[in-house]
Amino acid sequence: SKNRVLKSINFKINVNEKIAFVGPTGSGKTTIIDLILGILSPSSGKILVDKILLDENNLREWQSKIGYVPQNIYLSNDTLAANIAFGVKKEDIDMEQVKKAAKIANLDKFIQNELPNKFNTVAGERGVKLSGGQRQRIGIARALYNRPDILVLDEATSALDSITEKAVMQSIDELKDNITVILIAHRLSTIKNTDKIFLLDSGQIKDTGTYDELVKNNAIFQSMAT
């Protein structure tokens, strides 16, 4: 295609900031996330991390610092502990870190109180034994297990009810001095406490500000918030 998905995009994210991208379907939100993750490479322009160009030589190192939670979580037919510590050999799983990540994801009470085998409960093929919200919270715990510097949530709380979503986001807020959070939000209530919101439309950043600033001054954002 000759049409660019993103046009004249230029922004900066500071360490330990919590930022969000919002906008209508097709506005370019997921493309920006894919660029940040290194899944896509920009056809023009550049991505800098601490003033260093992100390229194939340092991409793996960059990706190792990121915890990513997509909309759809893949779960293997294994224990919850193994699914949270995904890719780690069973004998190397740090159960204290598994429990800590599960607590932040608001999953610990469900596991401890409702599952007889607790963290040794088998999720079933593709997590068939769990609800969508439970699978989503395991995905969040998985992203946090390796203590990432950056947490990327791509509509990751969309399967959660509003009460659980609020609890999860409050727990993530408490990490803010130690982690940079990048959100694509399904519900605007999720991003009320972000430091900065980028409003996208037709592949361009149309406005930037806090939730209160955009609600007050931007008609597109106002229509999304109602």
Coordinates of N, CA and C in Angstrom, one line a residue:
S1 N 0.8 -1.2 0.0 CA 0.0 0.0 0.0 C 0.9 1.3 0.0
K2 N 0.4 2.2 -0.7 CA 1.2 3.5 -0.8 C 0.7 4.4 0.4
N3 N -0.4 4.1 1.0 CA -0.9 4.9 2.1 C -0.2 4.5 3.4
R4 N 0.2 5.5 4.1 CA 0.9 5.3 5.4 C -0.1 5.1 6.5
V5 N 0.1 4.1 7.3 CA -0.8 3.8 8.4 C -0.7 5.0 9.4
L6 N 0.6 5.4 9.7 CA 0.8 6.5 10.6 C 1.5 7.7 9.9
K7 N 1.1 8.9 10.2 CA 1.6 10.1 9.5 C 2.1 11.1 10.5
S8 N 3.4 11.4 10.3 CA 4.0 12.5 11.1 C 3.8 12.3 12.6
I9 N 4.1 11.0 13.0 CA 4.0 10.7 14.5 C 5.3 11.1 15.2
N10 N 5.2 11.8 16.2 CA 6.3 12.2 17.0 C 5.9 12.4 18.5
F11 N 6.4 11.6 19.4 CA 6.1 11.7 20.8 C 7.2 11.1 21.6
K12 N 7.2 11.5 22.9 CA 8.2 11.0 23.9 C 7.5 10.4 25.1
I13 N 8.0 9.3 25.6 CA 7.5 8.7 26.8 C 8.6 8.7 27.8
N14 N 8.4 9.3 29.0 CA 9.4 9.3 30.0 C 9.4 8.1 30.9
V15 N 10.5 7.8 31.5 CA 10.6 6.6 32.3 C 9.6 6.7 33.5
N16 N 9.0 5.6 33.8 CA 8.0 5.5 34.9 C 6.7 6.3 34.7
E17 N 6.5 6.8 33.4 CA 5.2 7.4 33.1 C 4.2 6.4 32.8
K18 N 2.9 6.8 33.0 CA 1.8 5.9 32.6 C 1.1 6.7 31.5
I19 N 1.1 6.1 30.3 CA 0.5 6.8 29.2 C -0.5 5.9 28.5
A20 N -1.4 6.6 27.7 CA -2.4 5.8 27.0 C -2.6 6.3 25.6
F21 N -2.9 5.4 24.7 CA -3.3 5.8 23.3 C -4.8 5.4 23.2
V22 N -5.6 6.4 22.7 CA -7.0 6.2 22.5 C -7.4 6.7 21.1
G23 N -8.5 6.2 20.6 CA -9.0 6.7 19.3 C -9.9 5.6 18.7
P24 N -10.6 6.0 17.6 CA -11.5 5.1 17.0 C -10.8 3.9 16.3
T25 N -11.5 2.9 16.0 CA -11.0 1.7 15.3 C -10.3 2.1 14.0
G26 N -9.1 1.6 13.8 CA -8.3 2.0 12.6 C -7.5 3.3 12.7
S27 N -7.4 3.8 13.9 CA -6.7 5.1 14.0 C -5.2 4.9 14.1
G28 N -4.7 3.7 14.3 CA -3.3 3.5 14.4 C -2.8 3.1 15.7
K29 N -3.6 2.8 16.7 CA -3.2 2.5 18.1 C -2.3 1.2 18.1
T30 N -2.8 0.1 17.5 CA -2.1 -1.1 17.6 C -0.8 -1.1 16.8
T31 N -0.8 -0.3 15.7 CA 0.4 -0.2 14.9 C 1.5 0.5 15.7
I32 N 1.1 1.5 16.5 CA 2.1 2.2 17.3 C 2.7 1.2 18.4
I33 N 1.8 0.4 19.0 CA 2.2 -0.6 20.0 C 3.1 -1.6 19.3
D34 N 2.8 -2.1 18.1 CA 3.7 -3.0 17.4 C 5.0 -2.5 17.1
L35 N 5.1 -1.2 16.8 CA 6.4 -0.5 16.6 C 7.2 -0.4 17.9
I36 N 6.5 -0.1 19.0 CA 7.2 0.0 20.3 C 7.7 -1.4 20.7
L37 N 7.0 -2.4 20.4 CA 7.4 -3.8 20.8 C 8.5 -4.3 19.9
G38 N 8.7 -3.7 18.7 CA 9.6 -4.2 17.8 C 9.1 -5.3 16.9
I39 N 7.8 -5.5 16.9 CA 7.1 -6.4 16.0 C 7.2 -5.9 14.6
L40 N 7.0 -4.6 14.4 CA 7.1 -3.9 13.1 C 8.3 -3.0 13.2
S41 N 8.9 -2.7 12.0 CA 9.9 -1.7 11.9 C 9.4 -0.5 11.1
P42 N 9.7 0.7 11.5 CA 9.2 1.8 10.8 C 9.7 1.9 9.4
S43 N 8.9 2.2 8.4 CA 9.3 2.3 7.0 C 10.1 3.6 6.8
S44 N 9.8 4.6 7.7 CA 10.6 5.8 7.7 C 10.6 6.4 9.1
G45 N 11.5 7.2 9.5 CA 11.6 7.7 10.8 C 12.4 6.7 11.7
K46 N 12.4 7.0 13.0 CA 13.2 6.1 13.9 C 12.6 6.1 15.3
I47 N 13.0 5.1 16.0 CA 12.6 4.9 17.4 C 13.9 4.9 18.2
L48 N 13.9 5.8 19.2 CA 15.1 6.0 20.1 C 14.7 5.6 21.5
V49 N 15.6 4.8 22.1 CA 15.5 4.4 23.5 C 16.7 5.0 24.2
D50 N 16.5 6.0 25.1 CA 17.6 6.7 25.8 C 18.6 7.2 24.8
K51 N 18.0 7.8 23.7 CA 18.8 8.4 22.6 C 19.6 7.4 21.8
I52 N 19.3 6.1 22.0 CA 20.0 5.1 21.2 C 19.0 4.6 20.1
L53 N 19.4 4.5 18.9 CA 18.5 4.0 17.8 C 18.2 2.5 18.1
L54 N 16.9 2.2 18.0 CA 16.4 0.8 18.2 C 16.5 0.2 16.8
D55 N 17.4 -0.9 16.8 CA 17.6 -1.6 15.5 C 17.8 -3.1 15.8
E56 N 18.1 -3.9 14.8 CA 18.2 -5.3 14.9 C 19.3 -5.7 15.9
N57 N 20.2 -4.8 16.1 CA 21.4 -5.2 17.0 C 21.0 -5.2 18.5
N58 N 20.0 -4.3 18.8 CA 19.6 -4.2 20.2 C 18.2 -4.5 20.5
L59 N 17.5 -5.0 19.5 CA 16.0 -5.3 19.6 C 15.7 -6.3 20.7
R60 N 16.5 -7.4 20.7 CA 16.2 -8.5 21.7 C 16.4 -8.0 23.1
E61 N 17.4 -7.2 23.3 CA 17.6 -6.6 24.6 C 16.5 -5.7 25.0
W62 N 16.0 -4.9 24.1 CA 14.9 -4.0 24.3 C 13.6 -4.8 24.7
Q63 N 13.3 -5.8 23.9 CA 12.1 -6.6 24.1 C 12.2 -7.4 25.5
S64 N 13.4 -7.7 25.9 CA 13.5 -8.4 27.2 C 13.1 -7.5 28.4
K65 N 13.0 -6.2 28.2 CA 12.6 -5.3 29.2 C 11.1 -5.0 29.3
I66 N 10.3 -5.7 28.3 CA 8.9 -5.4 28.1 C 8.1 -6.6 28.6
G67 N 7.0 -6.3 29.3 CA 5.9 -7.2 29.6 C 4.7 -6.8 28.8
Y68 N 4.3 -7.7 27.9 CA 3.2 -7.4 27.0 C 1.9 -8.2 27.3
V69 N 0.8 -7.6 27.3 CA -0.5 -8.3 27.5 C -1.4 -7.9 26.4
P70 N -1.6 -8.9 25.5 CA -2.5 -8.7 24.3 C -4.0 -8.9 24.7
Q71 N -4.9 -8.7 23.8 CA -6.3 -8.9 24.1 C -6.6 -10.4 24.3
N72 N -6.0 -11.2 23.5 CA -6.2 -12.7 23.5 C -5.0 -13.4 24.1
I73 N -5.2 -14.0 25.2 CA -4.1 -14.7 26.0 C -4.1 -16.2 25.6
Y74 N -2.9 -16.6 25.2 CA -2.7 -18.1 25.0 C -2.3 -18.7 26.3
L75 N -3.0 -19.8 26.7 CA -2.7 -20.6 27.8 C -2.4 -22.0 27.4
S76 N -1.4 -22.6 28.0 CA -1.1 -24.0 27.7 C -1.8 -24.9 28.6
N77 N -1.9 -26.2 28.3 CA -2.6 -27.2 29.2 C -1.6 -27.6 30.3
D78 N -1.4 -26.6 31.2 CA -0.4 -26.8 32.2 C -0.9 -26.1 33.5
T79 N -0.2 -26.1 34.6 CA -0.6 -25.5 35.8 C -0.7 -24.0 35.7
L80 N -1.4 -23.3 36.6 CA -1.5 -21.9 36.6 C -0.1 -21.3 36.8
A81 N 0.7 -21.9 37.7 CA 2.0 -21.4 38.0 C 2.9 -21.4 36.7
A82 N 2.8 -22.5 36.0 CA 3.6 -22.7 34.7 C 3.1 -21.7 33.7
N83 N 1.8 -21.4 33.7 CA 1.3 -20.4 32.7 C 1.7 -19.0 33.1
I84 N 1.8 -18.7 34.3 CA 2.3 -17.4 34.8 C 3.8 -17.2 34.5
A85 N 4.5 -18.2 34.8 CA 6.0 -18.2 34.6 C 6.2 -18.9 33.2
F86 N 5.6 -18.4 32.2 CA 5.5 -19.1 30.9 C 6.9 -19.1 30.3
G87 N 7.4 -20.3 29.8 CA 8.7 -20.5 29.2 C 9.8 -20.8 30.2
V88 N 9.5 -20.8 31.5 CA 10.5 -21.1 32.5 C 10.4 -22.6 32.9
K89 N 11.5 -23.3 33.0 CA 11.5 -24.7 33.4 C 10.8 -24.8 34.7
K90 N 10.0 -25.9 34.9 CA 9.3 -26.0 36.2 C 10.2 -26.0 37.4
E91 N 11.4 -26.6 37.3 CA 12.3 -26.6 38.5 C 12.9 -25.2 38.8
D92 N 12.7 -24.3 37.8 CA 13.3 -22.9 37.9 C 12.2 -21.9 38.3
I93 N 11.0 -22.3 38.4 CA 9.9 -21.3 38.7 C 10.0 -20.7 40.1
D94 N 10.0 -19.4 40.1 CA 10.1 -18.7 41.4 C 8.7 -18.5 41.9
M95 N 8.2 -19.3 42.9 CA 6.8 -19.3 43.3 C 6.5 -18.0 44.0
E96 N 7.5 -17.4 44.7 CA 7.2 -16.1 45.4 C 6.9 -15.1 44.4
Q97 N 7.6 -15.1 43.3 CA 7.3 -14.1 42.2 C 6.0 -14.4 41.5
V98 N 5.7 -15.7 41.3 CA 4.4 -16.1 40.8 C 3.3 -15.5 41.6
K99 N 3.4 -15.7 42.9 CA 2.3 -15.2 43.8 C 2.2 -13.7 43.9
K100 N 3.4 -13.1 43.8 CA 3.4 -11.6 43.8 C 2.7 -11.1 42.5
A101 N 3.0 -11.7 41.4 CA 2.4 -11.2 40.1 C 0.9 -11.5 40.1
A102 N 0.5 -12.7 40.6 CA -0.9 -13.0 40.7 C -1.7 -12.0 41.6
K103 N -1.0 -11.6 42.7 CA -1.7 -10.6 43.5 C -1.9 -9.3 42.9
I104 N -0.9 -8.8 42.1 CA -1.1 -7.5 41.4 C -2.2 -7.7 40.3
A105 N -2.3 -8.8 39.7 CA -3.3 -9.1 38.7 C -4.7 -9.4 39.3
N106 N -4.8 -9.3 40.7 CA -6.1 -9.5 41.4 C -6.6 -11.0 41.1
L107 N -5.6 -11.9 41.1 CA -5.9 -13.3 40.9 C -5.7 -14.2 42.1
D108 N -5.0 -13.7 43.1 CA -4.5 -14.5 44.2 C -5.7 -15.1 45.0
K109 N -6.7 -14.3 45.3 CA -7.8 -14.7 46.2 C -8.6 -15.8 45.5
F110 N -8.8 -15.7 44.2 CA -9.5 -16.7 43.4 C -8.8 -18.0 43.4
I111 N -7.4 -17.9 43.2 CA -6.6 -19.2 43.2 C -6.6 -19.8 44.6
Q112 N -6.4 -19.0 45.6 CA -6.2 -19.5 47.0 C -7.5 -20.0 47.6
N113 N -8.6 -19.4 47.3 CA -9.9 -19.7 47.9 C -10.8 -20.6 47.1
E114 N -10.7 -20.6 45.8 CA -11.7 -21.3 45.0 C -11.1 -22.6 44.3
L115 N -9.8 -22.7 44.2 CA -9.2 -23.8 43.5 C -8.5 -24.7 44.5
P116 N -9.0 -26.0 44.6 CA -8.4 -26.9 45.6 C -6.9 -27.2 45.4
N117 N -6.4 -27.2 44.1 CA -5.0 -27.4 43.8 C -4.2 -26.1 43.7
K118 N -4.9 -25.0 43.9 CA -4.3 -23.6 43.9 C -3.5 -23.4 42.7
F119 N -2.2 -23.0 42.8 CA -1.4 -22.7 41.7 C -1.0 -24.0 40.9
N120 N -1.3 -25.2 41.4 CA -1.0 -26.4 40.7 C -2.3 -26.8 39.8
T121 N -3.3 -26.0 39.9 CA -4.5 -26.3 39.1 C -4.1 -26.2 37.6
V122 N -4.6 -27.2 36.8 CA -4.3 -27.2 35.3 C -5.4 -26.4 34.6
A123 N -4.9 -25.5 33.8 CA -5.8 -24.5 33.1 C -6.7 -25.2 32.0
G124 N -6.2 -26.3 31.5 CA -6.9 -26.9 30.4 C -6.4 -26.4 29.0
E125 N -6.7 -27.1 28.0 CA -6.2 -26.6 26.6 C -6.8 -25.2 26.3
R126 N -5.8 -24.3 26.1 CA -6.1 -22.9 25.8 C -6.9 -22.3 26.9
G127 N -6.8 -22.8 28.2 CA -7.4 -22.2 29.3 C -8.9 -22.4 29.4
V128 N -9.4 -23.6 28.8 CA -10.8 -23.8 28.7 C -11.5 -23.9 30.0
K129 N -10.8 -24.2 31.1 CA -11.4 -24.3 32.4 C -11.6 -23.0 33.1
L130 N -11.1 -21.9 32.5 CA -11.2 -20.6 33.1 C -12.1 -19.7 32.3
S131 N -12.6 -18.6 33.0 CA -13.4 -17.6 32.3 C -12.4 -16.7 31.5
G132 N -13.0 -15.9 30.7 CA -12.2 -14.9 29.9 C -11.5 -13.9 30.8
G133 N -12.2 -13.5 31.8 CA -11.5 -12.5 32.8 C -10.4 -13.2 33.5
Q134 N -10.5 -14.4 33.9 CA -9.5 -15.2 34.6 C -8.3 -15.4 33.7
R135 N -8.5 -15.7 32.4 CA -7.4 -15.9 31.5 C -6.7 -14.6 31.3
Q136 N -7.4 -13.5 31.2 CA -6.8 -12.2 31.0 C -5.9 -11.8 32.2
R137 N -6.4 -12.1 33.4 CA -5.6 -11.8 34.6 C -4.3 -12.7 34.7
I138 N -4.4 -13.9 34.2 CA -3.2 -14.7 34.1 C -2.2 -14.1 33.1
G139 N -2.7 -13.5 32.0 CA -1.9 -12.9 31.1 C -1.2 -11.7 31.7
I140 N -1.9 -10.9 32.5 CA -1.3 -9.8 33.2 C -0.2 -10.2 34.2
A141 N -0.5 -11.3 35.0 CA 0.4 -11.8 35.9 C 1.7 -12.3 35.2
R142 N 1.5 -13.0 34.0 CA 2.6 -13.5 33.2 C 3.5 -12.3 32.8
A143 N 2.9 -11.2 32.3 CA 3.7 -10.1 31.9 C 4.5 -9.5 33.1
L144 N 4.0 -9.6 34.3 CA 4.7 -9.0 35.4 C 5.7 -10.0 36.1
Y145 N 5.6 -11.2 35.7 CA 6.5 -12.2 36.4 C 7.9 -11.9 36.3
N146 N 8.4 -11.5 35.1 CA 9.8 -11.2 34.9 C 10.2 -9.8 35.3
R147 N 9.4 -9.1 36.1 CA 9.7 -7.7 36.6 C 10.1 -6.8 35.5
P148 N 9.2 -6.6 34.5 CA 9.6 -5.8 33.3 C 9.8 -4.3 33.7
D149 N 10.6 -3.6 32.9 CA 10.7 -2.1 33.1 C 9.5 -1.4 32.4
I150 N 8.9 -2.1 31.4 CA 7.8 -1.5 30.7 C 6.7 -2.5 30.6
L151 N 5.5 -2.1 30.9 CA 4.3 -2.9 30.8 C 3.4 -2.4 29.7
V152 N 3.1 -3.2 28.7 CA 2.3 -2.8 27.6 C 1.0 -3.5 27.7
L153 N -0.2 -2.8 27.8 CA -1.5 -3.4 27.9 C -2.3 -3.0 26.7
D154 N -2.5 -4.0 25.8 CA -3.3 -3.7 24.5 C -4.7 -4.2 24.8
E155 N -5.6 -3.2 25.3 CA -6.9 -3.5 25.7 C -7.0 -4.8 26.5
A156 N -6.0 -4.9 27.4 CA -5.8 -6.1 28.2 C -6.9 -6.3 29.3
T157 N -7.6 -5.2 29.6 CA -8.6 -5.4 30.7 C -10.0 -5.4 30.1
S158 N -10.2 -5.6 28.8 CA -11.5 -5.5 28.2 C -12.4 -6.7 28.6
A159 N -11.8 -7.8 29.0 CA -12.6 -9.0 29.4 C -13.0 -8.9 30.9
L160 N -12.5 -7.9 31.6 CA -12.7 -7.9 33.0 C -14.0 -7.0 33.3
D161 N -14.7 -7.4 34.4 CA -15.8 -6.5 34.9 C -15.2 -5.3 35.4
S162 N -16.0 -4.2 35.6 CA -15.5 -2.9 36.0 C -14.8 -2.9 37.4
I163 N -15.4 -3.7 38.3 CA -14.8 -3.8 39.6 C -13.4 -4.4 39.6
T164 N -13.3 -5.6 38.9 CA -12.0 -6.2 38.8 C -11.0 -5.4 38.1
E165 N -11.4 -4.7 37.0 CA -10.6 -3.9 36.2 C -10.0 -2.7 37.1
K166 N -10.9 -2.2 37.9 CA -10.4 -1.1 38.8 C -9.4 -1.6 39.8
A167 N -9.6 -2.8 40.3 CA -8.7 -3.3 41.3 C -7.3 -3.6 40.7
V168 N -7.3 -4.2 39.4 CA -6.1 -4.5 38.7 C -5.3 -3.2 38.4
M169 N -6.1 -2.2 37.9 CA -5.4 -0.9 37.6 C -4.9 -0.2 38.8
Q170 N -5.5 -0.3 40.0 CA -5.0 0.3 41.2 C -3.7 -0.4 41.6
S171 N -3.7 -1.7 41.4 CA -2.4 -2.5 41.8 C -1.3 -2.0 40.8
I172 N -1.6 -1.9 39.6 CA -0.6 -1.4 38.6 C -0.1 0.0 38.9
D173 N -1.1 0.9 39.3 CA -0.8 2.2 39.7 C 0.3 2.3 40.9
E174 N 0.2 1.3 41.8 CA 1.1 1.2 42.9 C 2.5 0.9 42.5
L175 N 2.7 0.4 41.2 CA 4.0 0.1 40.7 C 4.7 1.2 40.0
K176 N 4.0 2.4 40.0 CA 4.4 3.4 39.0 C 5.8 4.0 39.2
D177 N 6.3 3.9 40.4 CA 7.7 4.4 40.6 C 8.7 3.5 40.0
N178 N 8.3 2.3 39.6 CA 9.3 1.3 39.2 C 9.0 0.7 37.7
I179 N 8.0 1.3 37.1 CA 7.6 0.7 35.8 C 7.0 1.7 34.9
T180 N 7.2 1.7 33.6 CA 6.6 2.5 32.6 C 5.4 1.7 32.1
V181 N 4.2 2.3 32.0 CA 3.0 1.6 31.6 C 2.5 2.3 30.3
I182 N 2.2 1.5 29.3 CA 1.6 2.0 28.0 C 0.3 1.2 27.8
L183 N -0.7 2.0 27.6 CA -2.1 1.4 27.6 C -2.8 1.7 26.2
I184 N -3.5 0.7 25.7 CA -4.6 1.0 24.8 C -5.8 0.6 25.6
A185 N -6.7 1.5 25.7 CA -7.9 1.3 26.6 C -9.2 1.0 25.8
H186 N -9.9 0.0 26.4 CA -11.2 -0.3 25.9 C -12.3 0.6 26.5
R187 N -12.1 0.8 27.8 CA -13.0 1.8 28.6 C -12.1 3.0 29.0
L188 N -12.6 4.2 28.8 CA -11.9 5.4 29.2 C -11.7 5.5 30.7
S189 N -12.5 4.8 31.4 CA -12.4 4.9 32.9 C -11.0 4.3 33.3
T190 N -10.5 3.4 32.4 CA -9.2 2.7 32.7 C -8.0 3.7 32.7
I191 N -8.2 4.8 32.0 CA -7.0 5.7 31.8 C -7.2 7.0 32.5
K192 N -8.1 7.1 33.4 CA -8.3 8.4 34.1 C -7.0 8.8 34.9
N193 N -6.3 7.9 35.4 CA -5.1 8.2 36.2 C -3.8 8.2 35.4
T194 N -3.9 8.2 34.1 CA -2.6 8.2 33.3 C -2.0 9.6 33.4
D195 N -0.7 9.7 33.2 CA 0.0 11.0 33.1 C -0.3 11.7 31.8
K196 N -0.5 10.9 30.8 CA -0.6 11.6 29.5 C -1.4 10.7 28.5
I197 N -2.3 11.2 27.8 CA -3.1 10.5 26.8 C -2.8 11.1 25.4
F198 N -2.6 10.2 24.5 CA -2.4 10.5 23.1 C -3.7 10.2 22.3
L199 N -4.4 11.1 21.8 CA -5.6 10.9 21.0 C -5.3 10.7 19.5
L200 N -5.6 9.6 19.0 CA -5.2 9.3 17.6 C -6.5 9.3 16.7
D201 N -6.3 9.7 15.5 CA -7.4 9.6 14.5 C -6.7 9.6 13.1
S202 N -7.1 8.7 12.3 CA -6.6 8.6 10.9 C -5.0 8.6 10.8
G203 N -4.4 7.9 11.8 CA -3.0 7.7 11.8 C -2.2 8.9 12.3
Q204 N -2.9 9.8 12.9 CA -2.2 11.0 13.4 C -2.5 11.3 14.9
I205 N -1.6 11.9 15.6 CA -1.9 12.3 16.9 C -2.6 13.6 16.9
K206 N -3.9 13.6 17.2 CA -4.7 14.8 17.1 C -4.6 15.7 18.3
D207 N -4.3 15.1 19.5 CA -4.3 15.9 20.7 C -3.6 15.1 21.8
T208 N -3.0 15.8 22.7 CA -2.3 15.2 23.9 C -2.7 15.9 25.1
G209 N -2.9 15.2 26.2 CA -3.2 15.8 27.5 C -3.6 14.8 28.5
T210 N -3.9 15.3 29.7 CA -4.5 14.4 30.7 C -5.9 14.1 30.4
Y211 N -6.5 13.2 31.2 CA -7.9 12.9 31.0 C -8.8 14.1 31.1
D212 N -8.6 14.9 32.2 CA -9.4 16.1 32.5 C -9.2 17.1 31.4
E213 N -8.0 17.3 30.9 CA -7.7 18.3 29.9 C -8.5 17.9 28.6
L214 N -8.4 16.7 28.2 CA -9.1 16.3 27.0 C -10.6 16.3 27.1
V215 N -11.1 15.9 28.2 CA -12.6 15.9 28.4 C -13.1 17.4 28.3
K216 N -12.3 18.3 28.8 CA -12.7 19.7 28.8 C -12.5 20.4 27.4
N217 N -11.5 20.0 26.7 CA -11.1 20.8 25.5 C -11.3 20.1 24.2
N218 N -11.5 18.7 24.1 CA -11.5 18.0 22.8 C -12.8 17.4 22.6
A219 N -13.4 17.8 21.5 CA -14.8 17.3 21.2 C -14.8 15.8 20.9
I220 N -13.7 15.3 20.2 CA -13.7 13.8 19.9 C -13.6 13.0 21.2
F221 N -12.7 13.5 22.1 CA -12.6 12.8 23.3 C -13.8 12.9 24.2
Q222 N -14.5 14.0 24.1 CA -15.8 14.2 24.9 C -16.8 13.2 24.4
S223 N -16.9 12.9 23.1 CA -17.8 12.0 22.5 C -17.5 10.6 22.9
M224 N -16.2 10.3 23.1 CA -15.8 8.9 23.5 C -16.1 8.7 25.0
A225 N -16.0 9.8 25.8 CA -16.2 9.7 27.2 C -17.7 9.6 27.6
T226 N -18.6 9.9 26.7 CA -20.0 9.9 27.1 C -20.6 8.5 26.8

